[in-house]
Short mmCIF file of C-alpha atoms in Angstrom, two decimals:
data_model
loop_
_atom_site.label_atom_id
_atom_site.label_comp_id
_atom_site.label_asym_id
_atom_site.label_seq_id
_atom_site.Cartn_x
_atom_site.Cartn_y
_atom_site.Cartn_z
CA MET A 1 -6.60 -10.22 11.40
CA LYS A 2 -8.93 -7.38 10.60
CA ILE A 3 -10.60 -5.54 13.46
CA GLU A 4 -13.23 -3.04 12.50
CA GLU A 5 -14.48 -0.13 14.56
CA LYS A 6 -17.85 -1.86 15.01
CA ASP A 7 -15.95 -4.73 16.68
CA LEU A 8 -14.51 -2.27 19.20
CA ASP A 9 -18.01 -0.86 19.74
CA SER A 10 -19.36 -4.34 20.46
CA LEU A 11 -16.52 -5.16 22.83
CA GLU A 12 -16.96 -1.89 24.70
CA LEU A 13 -20.71 -2.47 25.10
CA TRP A 14 -20.07 -6.01 26.33
CA LEU A 15 -17.62 -4.69 28.92
CA LEU A 16 -19.93 -1.92 30.09
CA ARG A 17 -22.87 -4.30 30.53
CA GLY A 18 -20.89 -5.98 33.27
CA ASN A 19 -20.30 -9.24 31.45
CA PHE A 20 -16.58 -8.91 32.02
CA VAL A 21 -16.72 -8.67 35.80
CA SER A 22 -19.36 -9.47 38.37
CA GLU A 23 -18.45 -6.88 40.98
CA ARG A 24 -19.55 -3.29 41.07
CA PRO A 25 -18.11 -0.73 40.82
CA TYR A 26 -16.18 -1.84 37.79
CA SER A 27 -12.92 -3.60 38.54
CA GLN A 28 -9.52 -2.21 37.68
CA ARG A 29 -9.14 -4.92 35.02
CA MET A 30 -12.31 -3.84 33.25
CA LEU A 31 -11.26 -0.19 33.36
CA GLN A 32 -7.89 -1.13 31.86
CA ALA A 33 -9.66 -3.00 29.07
CA ARG A 34 -11.86 0.03 28.37
CA ASP A 35 -8.77 2.27 28.26
CA ALA A 36 -7.11 -0.15 25.84
CA ILE A 37 -10.14 0.07 23.53
CA SER A 38 -9.96 3.86 23.64
CA GLN A 39 -6.27 3.71 22.77
CA LEU A 40 -6.98 1.38 19.84
CA ARG A 41 -9.61 3.81 18.55
CA ALA A 42 -7.09 6.67 18.73
CA GLU A 43 -4.45 4.62 16.90
CA VAL A 44 -6.90 3.63 14.15
CA LYS A 45 -7.93 7.27 13.73
CA GLU A 46 -4.29 8.35 13.50
CA LEU A 47 -3.48 5.64 10.95
CA LYS A 48 -6.47 6.60 8.82
CA MET A 49 -5.27 10.22 8.80
CA GLN A 50 -1.79 9.12 7.66
CA LEU A 51 -3.08 7.12 4.70
CA GLN A 52 -3.11 8.72 1.31
CA PRO A 53 -6.23 8.31 -0.84
CA SER A 54 -4.16 6.28 -3.30
CA ASP A 55 -3.11 3.76 -0.63
CA ASP A 56 -4.78 0.43 -1.18
CA VAL A 57 -5.54 -0.40 2.44
CA ASN A 58 -8.89 -1.56 3.74
CA ILE A 59 -9.52 -0.33 7.29
#
């Protein structure tokens, strides 16, 4: 399964619009989901930095 950064952007916007929870302020579950997205972004960035230009990987 390939997840692109734009997919994370879309998910984050969906969460922040309040579609994930109905109560305000944001629930703990929504905040955990947002933190997980941030962690995924950091992991993707780290993996991209580790790749060599000759690596045939499509991220």
